[in-house]
Structures are given as structure tokens and as C-alpha cells.
mmCIF file of N, CA and C in Angstrom:
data_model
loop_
_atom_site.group_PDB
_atom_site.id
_atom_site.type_symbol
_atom_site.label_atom_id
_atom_site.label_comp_id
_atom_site.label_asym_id
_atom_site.label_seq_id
_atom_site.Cartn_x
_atom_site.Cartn_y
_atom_site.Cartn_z
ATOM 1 N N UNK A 1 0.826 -1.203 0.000
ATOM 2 C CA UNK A 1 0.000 0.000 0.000
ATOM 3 C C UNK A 1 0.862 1.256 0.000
ATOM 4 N N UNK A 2 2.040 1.434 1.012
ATOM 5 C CA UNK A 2 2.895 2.172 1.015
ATOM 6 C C UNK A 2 3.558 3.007 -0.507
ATOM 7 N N UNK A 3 3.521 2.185 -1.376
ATOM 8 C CA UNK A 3 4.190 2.091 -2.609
ATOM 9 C C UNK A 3 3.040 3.289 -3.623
ATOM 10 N N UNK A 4 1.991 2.500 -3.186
ATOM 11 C CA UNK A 4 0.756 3.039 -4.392
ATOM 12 C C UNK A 4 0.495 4.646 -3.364
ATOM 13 N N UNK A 5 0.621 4.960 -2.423
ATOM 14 C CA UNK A 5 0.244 5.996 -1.744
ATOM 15 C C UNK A 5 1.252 6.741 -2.348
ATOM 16 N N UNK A 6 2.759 6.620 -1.868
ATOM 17 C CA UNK A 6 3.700 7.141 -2.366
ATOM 18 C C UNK A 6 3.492 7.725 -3.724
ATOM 19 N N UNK A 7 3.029 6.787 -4.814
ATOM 20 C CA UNK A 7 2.867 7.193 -6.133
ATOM 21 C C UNK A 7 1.727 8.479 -6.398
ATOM 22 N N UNK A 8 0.955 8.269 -5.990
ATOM 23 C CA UNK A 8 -0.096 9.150 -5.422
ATOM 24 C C UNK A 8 0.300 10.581 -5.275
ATOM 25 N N UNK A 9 1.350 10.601 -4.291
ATOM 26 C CA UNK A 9 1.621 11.530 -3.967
ATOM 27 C C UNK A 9 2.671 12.303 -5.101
ATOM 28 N N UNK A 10 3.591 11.428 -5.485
ATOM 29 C CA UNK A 10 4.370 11.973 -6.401
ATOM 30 C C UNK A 10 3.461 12.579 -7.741
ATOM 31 N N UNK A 11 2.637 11.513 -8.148
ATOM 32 C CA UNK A 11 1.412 12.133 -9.325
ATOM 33 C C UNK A 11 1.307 13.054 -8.786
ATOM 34 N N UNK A 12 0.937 13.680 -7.538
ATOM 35 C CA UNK A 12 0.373 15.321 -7.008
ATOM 36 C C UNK A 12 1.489 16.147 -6.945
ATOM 37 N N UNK A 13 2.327 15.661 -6.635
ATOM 38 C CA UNK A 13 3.344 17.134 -7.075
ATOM 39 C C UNK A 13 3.715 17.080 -8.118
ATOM 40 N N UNK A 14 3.933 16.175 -9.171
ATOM 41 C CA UNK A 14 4.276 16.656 -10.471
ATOM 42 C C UNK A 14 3.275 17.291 -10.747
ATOM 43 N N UNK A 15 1.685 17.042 -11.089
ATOM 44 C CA UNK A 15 0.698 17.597 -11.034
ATOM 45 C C UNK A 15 0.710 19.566 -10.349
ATOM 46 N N UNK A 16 1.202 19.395 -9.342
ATOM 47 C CA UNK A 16 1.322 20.845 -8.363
ATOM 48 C C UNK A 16 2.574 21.454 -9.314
ATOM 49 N N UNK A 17 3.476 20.882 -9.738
ATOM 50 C CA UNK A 17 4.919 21.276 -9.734
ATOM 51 C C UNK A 17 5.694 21.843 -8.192
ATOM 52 N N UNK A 18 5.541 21.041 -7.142
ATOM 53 C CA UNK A 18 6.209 21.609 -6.334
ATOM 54 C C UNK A 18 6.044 20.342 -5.452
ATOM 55 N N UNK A 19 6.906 20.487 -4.405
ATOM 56 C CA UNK A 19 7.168 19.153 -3.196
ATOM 57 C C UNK A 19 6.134 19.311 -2.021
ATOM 58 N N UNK A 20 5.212 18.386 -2.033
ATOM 59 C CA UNK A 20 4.149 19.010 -0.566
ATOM 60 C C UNK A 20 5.420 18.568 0.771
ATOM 61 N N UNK A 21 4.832 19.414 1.540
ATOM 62 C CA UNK A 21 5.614 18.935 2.875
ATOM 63 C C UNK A 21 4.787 17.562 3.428
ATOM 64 N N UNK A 22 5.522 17.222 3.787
ATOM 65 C CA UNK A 22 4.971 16.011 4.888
ATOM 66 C C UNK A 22 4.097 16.353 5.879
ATOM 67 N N UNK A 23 4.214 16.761 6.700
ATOM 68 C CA UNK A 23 3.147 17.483 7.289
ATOM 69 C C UNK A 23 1.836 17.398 6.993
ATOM 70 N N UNK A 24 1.958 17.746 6.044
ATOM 71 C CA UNK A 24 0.539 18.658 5.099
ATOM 72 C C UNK A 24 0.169 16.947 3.907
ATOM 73 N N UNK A 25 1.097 15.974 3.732
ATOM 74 C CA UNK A 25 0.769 14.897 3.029
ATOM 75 C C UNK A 25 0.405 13.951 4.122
ATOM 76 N N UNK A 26 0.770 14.269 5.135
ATOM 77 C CA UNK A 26 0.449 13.051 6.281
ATOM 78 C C UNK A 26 -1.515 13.243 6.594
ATOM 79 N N UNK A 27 -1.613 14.931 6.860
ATOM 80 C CA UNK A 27 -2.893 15.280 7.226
ATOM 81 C C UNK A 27 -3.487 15.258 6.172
ATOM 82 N N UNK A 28 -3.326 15.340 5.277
ATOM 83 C CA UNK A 28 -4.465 14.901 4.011
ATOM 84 C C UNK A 28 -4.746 12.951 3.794
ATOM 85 N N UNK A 29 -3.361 12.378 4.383
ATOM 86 C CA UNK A 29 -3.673 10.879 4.018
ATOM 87 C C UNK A 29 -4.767 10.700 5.146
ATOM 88 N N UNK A 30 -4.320 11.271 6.419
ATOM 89 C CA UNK A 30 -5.702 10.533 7.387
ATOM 90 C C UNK A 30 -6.919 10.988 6.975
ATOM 91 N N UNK A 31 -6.749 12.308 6.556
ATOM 92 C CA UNK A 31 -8.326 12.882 6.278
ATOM 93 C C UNK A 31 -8.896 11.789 4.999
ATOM 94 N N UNK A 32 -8.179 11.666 4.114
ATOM 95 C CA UNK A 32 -8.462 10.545 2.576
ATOM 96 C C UNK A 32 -8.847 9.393 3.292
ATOM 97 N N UNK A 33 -7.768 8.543 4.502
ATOM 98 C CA UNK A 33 -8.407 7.452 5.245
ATOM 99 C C UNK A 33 -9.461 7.301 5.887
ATOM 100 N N UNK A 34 -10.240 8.897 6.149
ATOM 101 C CA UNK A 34 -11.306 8.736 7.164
ATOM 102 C C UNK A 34 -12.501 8.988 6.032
ATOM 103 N N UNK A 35 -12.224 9.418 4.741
ATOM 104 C CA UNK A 35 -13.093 9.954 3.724
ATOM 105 C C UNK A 35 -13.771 8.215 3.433
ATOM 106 N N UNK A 36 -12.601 7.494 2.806
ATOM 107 C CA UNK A 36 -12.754 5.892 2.284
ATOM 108 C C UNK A 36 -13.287 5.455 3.626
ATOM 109 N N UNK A 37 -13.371 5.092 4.834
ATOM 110 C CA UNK A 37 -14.166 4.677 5.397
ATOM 111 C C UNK A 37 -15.632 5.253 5.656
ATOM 112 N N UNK A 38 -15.530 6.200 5.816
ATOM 113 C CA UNK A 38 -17.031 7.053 5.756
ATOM 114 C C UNK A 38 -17.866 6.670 4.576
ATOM 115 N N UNK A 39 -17.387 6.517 3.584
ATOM 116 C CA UNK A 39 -17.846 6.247 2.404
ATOM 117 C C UNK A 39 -17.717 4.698 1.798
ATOM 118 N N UNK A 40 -17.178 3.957 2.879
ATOM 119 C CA UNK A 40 -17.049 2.393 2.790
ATOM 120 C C UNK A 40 -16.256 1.903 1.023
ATOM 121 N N UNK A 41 -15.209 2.630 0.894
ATOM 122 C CA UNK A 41 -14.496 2.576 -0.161
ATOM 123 C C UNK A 41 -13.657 1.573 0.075
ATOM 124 N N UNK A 42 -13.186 0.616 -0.885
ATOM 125 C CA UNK A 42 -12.160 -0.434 -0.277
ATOM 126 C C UNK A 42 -10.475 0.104 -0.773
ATOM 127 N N UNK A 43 -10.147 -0.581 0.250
ATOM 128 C CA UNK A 43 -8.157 0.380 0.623
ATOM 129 C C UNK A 43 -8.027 0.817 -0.796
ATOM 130 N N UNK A 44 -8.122 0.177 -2.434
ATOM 131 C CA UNK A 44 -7.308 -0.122 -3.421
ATOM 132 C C UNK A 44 -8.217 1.033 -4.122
ATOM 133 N N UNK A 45 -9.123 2.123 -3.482
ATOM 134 C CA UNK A 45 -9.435 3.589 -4.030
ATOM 135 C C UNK A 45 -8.612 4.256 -3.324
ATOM 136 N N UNK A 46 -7.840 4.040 -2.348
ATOM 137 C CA UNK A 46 -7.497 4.700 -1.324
ATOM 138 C C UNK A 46 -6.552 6.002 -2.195
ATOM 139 N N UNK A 47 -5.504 5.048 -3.012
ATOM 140 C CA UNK A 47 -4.551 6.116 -4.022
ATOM 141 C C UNK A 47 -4.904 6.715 -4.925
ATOM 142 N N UNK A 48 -5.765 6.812 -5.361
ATOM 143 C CA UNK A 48 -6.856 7.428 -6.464
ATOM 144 C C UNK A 48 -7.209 8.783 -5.494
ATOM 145 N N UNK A 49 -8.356 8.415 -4.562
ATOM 146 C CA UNK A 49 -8.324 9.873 -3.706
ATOM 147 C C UNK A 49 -7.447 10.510 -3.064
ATOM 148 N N UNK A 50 -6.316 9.367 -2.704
ATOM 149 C CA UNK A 50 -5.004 10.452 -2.146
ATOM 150 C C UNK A 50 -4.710 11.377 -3.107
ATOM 151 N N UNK A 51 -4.550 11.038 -4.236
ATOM 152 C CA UNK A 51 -3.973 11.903 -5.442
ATOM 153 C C UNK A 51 -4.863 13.059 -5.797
ATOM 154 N N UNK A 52 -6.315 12.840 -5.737
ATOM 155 C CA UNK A 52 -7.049 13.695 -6.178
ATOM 156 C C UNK A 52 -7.148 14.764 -4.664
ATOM 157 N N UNK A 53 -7.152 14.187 -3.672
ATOM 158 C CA UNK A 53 -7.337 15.376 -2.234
ATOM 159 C C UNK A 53 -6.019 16.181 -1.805
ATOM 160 N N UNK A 54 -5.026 15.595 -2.299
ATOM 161 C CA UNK A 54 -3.299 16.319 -2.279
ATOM 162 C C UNK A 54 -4.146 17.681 -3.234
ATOM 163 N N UNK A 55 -4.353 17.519 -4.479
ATOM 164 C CA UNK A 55 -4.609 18.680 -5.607
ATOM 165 C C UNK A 55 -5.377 19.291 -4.820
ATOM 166 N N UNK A 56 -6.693 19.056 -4.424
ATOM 167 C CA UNK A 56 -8.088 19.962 -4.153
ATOM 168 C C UNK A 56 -7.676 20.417 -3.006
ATOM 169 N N UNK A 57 -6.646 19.989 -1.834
ATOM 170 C CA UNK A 57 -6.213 21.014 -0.800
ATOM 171 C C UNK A 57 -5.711 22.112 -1.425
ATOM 172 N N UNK A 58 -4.758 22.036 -2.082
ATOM 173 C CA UNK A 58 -3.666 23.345 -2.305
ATOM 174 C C UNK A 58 -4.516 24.399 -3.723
ATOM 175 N N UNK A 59 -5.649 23.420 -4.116
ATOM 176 C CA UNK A 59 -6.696 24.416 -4.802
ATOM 177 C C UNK A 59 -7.762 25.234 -4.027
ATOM 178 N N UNK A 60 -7.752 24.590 -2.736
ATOM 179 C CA UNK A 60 -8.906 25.412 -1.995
ATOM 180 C C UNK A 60 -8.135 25.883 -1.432
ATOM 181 N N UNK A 61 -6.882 25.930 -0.844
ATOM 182 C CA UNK A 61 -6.132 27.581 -0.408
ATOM 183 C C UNK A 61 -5.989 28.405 -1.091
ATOM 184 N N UNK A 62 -5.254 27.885 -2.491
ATOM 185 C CA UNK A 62 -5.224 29.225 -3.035
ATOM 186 C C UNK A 62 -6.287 29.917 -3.712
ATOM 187 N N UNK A 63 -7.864 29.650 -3.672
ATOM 188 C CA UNK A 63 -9.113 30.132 -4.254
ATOM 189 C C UNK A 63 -9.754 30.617 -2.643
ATOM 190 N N UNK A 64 -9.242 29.943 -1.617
ATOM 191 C CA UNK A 64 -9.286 30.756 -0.263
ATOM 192 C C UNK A 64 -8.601 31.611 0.195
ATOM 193 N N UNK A 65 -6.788 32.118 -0.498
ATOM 194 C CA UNK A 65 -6.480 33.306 -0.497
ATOM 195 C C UNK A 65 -6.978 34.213 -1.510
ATOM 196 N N UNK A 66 -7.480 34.218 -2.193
ATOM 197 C CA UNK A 66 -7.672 34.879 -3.461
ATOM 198 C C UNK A 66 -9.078 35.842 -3.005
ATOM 199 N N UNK A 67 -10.029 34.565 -2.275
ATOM 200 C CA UNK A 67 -10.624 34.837 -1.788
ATOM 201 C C UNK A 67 -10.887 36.403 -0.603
ATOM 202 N N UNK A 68 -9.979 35.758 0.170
ATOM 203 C CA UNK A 68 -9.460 36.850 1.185
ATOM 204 C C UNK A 68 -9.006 37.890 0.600
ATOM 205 N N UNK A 69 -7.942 37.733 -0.037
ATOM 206 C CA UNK A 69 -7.142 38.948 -0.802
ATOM 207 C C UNK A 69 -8.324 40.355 -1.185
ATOM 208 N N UNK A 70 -9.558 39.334 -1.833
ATOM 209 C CA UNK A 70 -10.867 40.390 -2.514
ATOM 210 C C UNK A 70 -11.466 41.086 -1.562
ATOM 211 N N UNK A 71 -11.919 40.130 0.216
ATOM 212 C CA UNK A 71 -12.274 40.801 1.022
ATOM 213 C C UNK A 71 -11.527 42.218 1.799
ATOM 214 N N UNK A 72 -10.236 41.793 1.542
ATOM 215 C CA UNK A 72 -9.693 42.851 2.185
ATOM 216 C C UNK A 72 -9.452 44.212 1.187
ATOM 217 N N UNK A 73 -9.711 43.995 0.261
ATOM 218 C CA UNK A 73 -9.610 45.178 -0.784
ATOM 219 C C UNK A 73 -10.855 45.930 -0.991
ATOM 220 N N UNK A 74 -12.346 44.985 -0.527
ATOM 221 C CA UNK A 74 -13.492 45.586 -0.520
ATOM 222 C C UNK A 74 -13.817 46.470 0.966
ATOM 223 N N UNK A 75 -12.470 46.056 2.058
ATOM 224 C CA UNK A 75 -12.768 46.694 2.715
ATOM 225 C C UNK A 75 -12.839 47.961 2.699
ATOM 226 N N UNK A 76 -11.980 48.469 2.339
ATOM 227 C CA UNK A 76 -11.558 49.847 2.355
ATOM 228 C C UNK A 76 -12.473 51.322 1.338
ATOM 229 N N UNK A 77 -13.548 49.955 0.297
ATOM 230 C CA UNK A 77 -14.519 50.731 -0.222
ATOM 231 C C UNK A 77 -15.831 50.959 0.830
ATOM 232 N N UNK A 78 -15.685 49.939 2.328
ATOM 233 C CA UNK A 78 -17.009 50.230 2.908
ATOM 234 C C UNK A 78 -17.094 51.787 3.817
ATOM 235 N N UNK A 79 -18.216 51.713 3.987
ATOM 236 C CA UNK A 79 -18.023 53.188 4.468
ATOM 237 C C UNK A 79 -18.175 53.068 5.977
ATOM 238 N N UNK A 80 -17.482 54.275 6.779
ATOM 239 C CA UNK A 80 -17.315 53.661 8.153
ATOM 240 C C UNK A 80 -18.429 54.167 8.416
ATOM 241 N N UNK A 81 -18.955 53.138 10.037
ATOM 242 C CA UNK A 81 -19.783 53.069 10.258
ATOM 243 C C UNK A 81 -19.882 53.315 11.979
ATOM 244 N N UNK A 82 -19.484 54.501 11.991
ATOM 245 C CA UNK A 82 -19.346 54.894 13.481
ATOM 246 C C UNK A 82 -20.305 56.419 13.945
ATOM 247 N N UNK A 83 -21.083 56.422 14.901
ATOM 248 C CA UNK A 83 -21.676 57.405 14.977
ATOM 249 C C UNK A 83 -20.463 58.829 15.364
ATOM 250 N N UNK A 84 -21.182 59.443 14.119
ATOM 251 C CA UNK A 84 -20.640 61.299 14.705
ATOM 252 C C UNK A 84 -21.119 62.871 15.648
ATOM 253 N N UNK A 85 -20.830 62.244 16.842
ATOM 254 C CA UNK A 85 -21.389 63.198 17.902
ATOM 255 C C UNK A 85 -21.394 64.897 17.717
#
């Protein structure tokens, strides 16, 4: 299993072009392990969604900074909202 996870992962960073940290590949494998049981998937999908949930993390940060980035730029069009005595 070790082998096919591994591969998985390498498909996702060539895919990314960049090296995920471990860290961040360890917490996505348990989250993928707890996904395939929730969903009663047997082990041998397991590398299929590792590969596909490595991508969709580092796509939902950066569409969640991008995100942010917009809020904080709309801030500065709101108008303040403080009473003037």
C-alpha cells in the first residue's frame, strides 16, 4: 500500500509542480483514510483519492487566499460606520 500511496503523492506534485511537505501529506492521508471509510471505499481507491485530495487542498487555499485577498480590498470601499457626535 505504502508504494501506491507514495505514487499518489508523487502524481500530485508533479501535477502541483512543487514538493508538498509532509506534514501537510500526512494530514491529508488521514483525512483521505477517514473519507474511504465514511464512504465504505475499499483500501485499493485509497490512491486514487489520495492523489485527487493532495490537488483539491492546495486548490482550496489558493481560491481561499484569493478569496481573502478580494475581502480585504473591498474593505476599504465600505463606508465607516461609526456614529458622529
Amino acid at each position: 500500500m505504502a508504494e501506491t500511496v507514495d505514487t499518489a503523492r508523487a502524481a500530485a506534485e508533479k501535477t502541483l509542480g512543487f514538493r508538498i511537505p509532509d506534514h501537510v501529506a500526512e494530514e491529508v492521508l488521514a483525512h483521505t483514510r477517514r473519507k474511504c471509510a465514511l464512504n465504505q471505499k475499499p483500501n485499493s481507491y485509497l490512491p486514487l483519492l489520495y492523489e485527487n485530495e493532495l490537488t483539491d487542498y492546495y486548490m482550496r487555499l489558493a481560491i481561499n487566499l484569493r478569496g481573502g485577498m478580494f475581502d480585504v480590498c473591498d474593505l476599504r470601499a465600505l463606508p465607516v460606520r461609526q456614529q458622529v457626535s
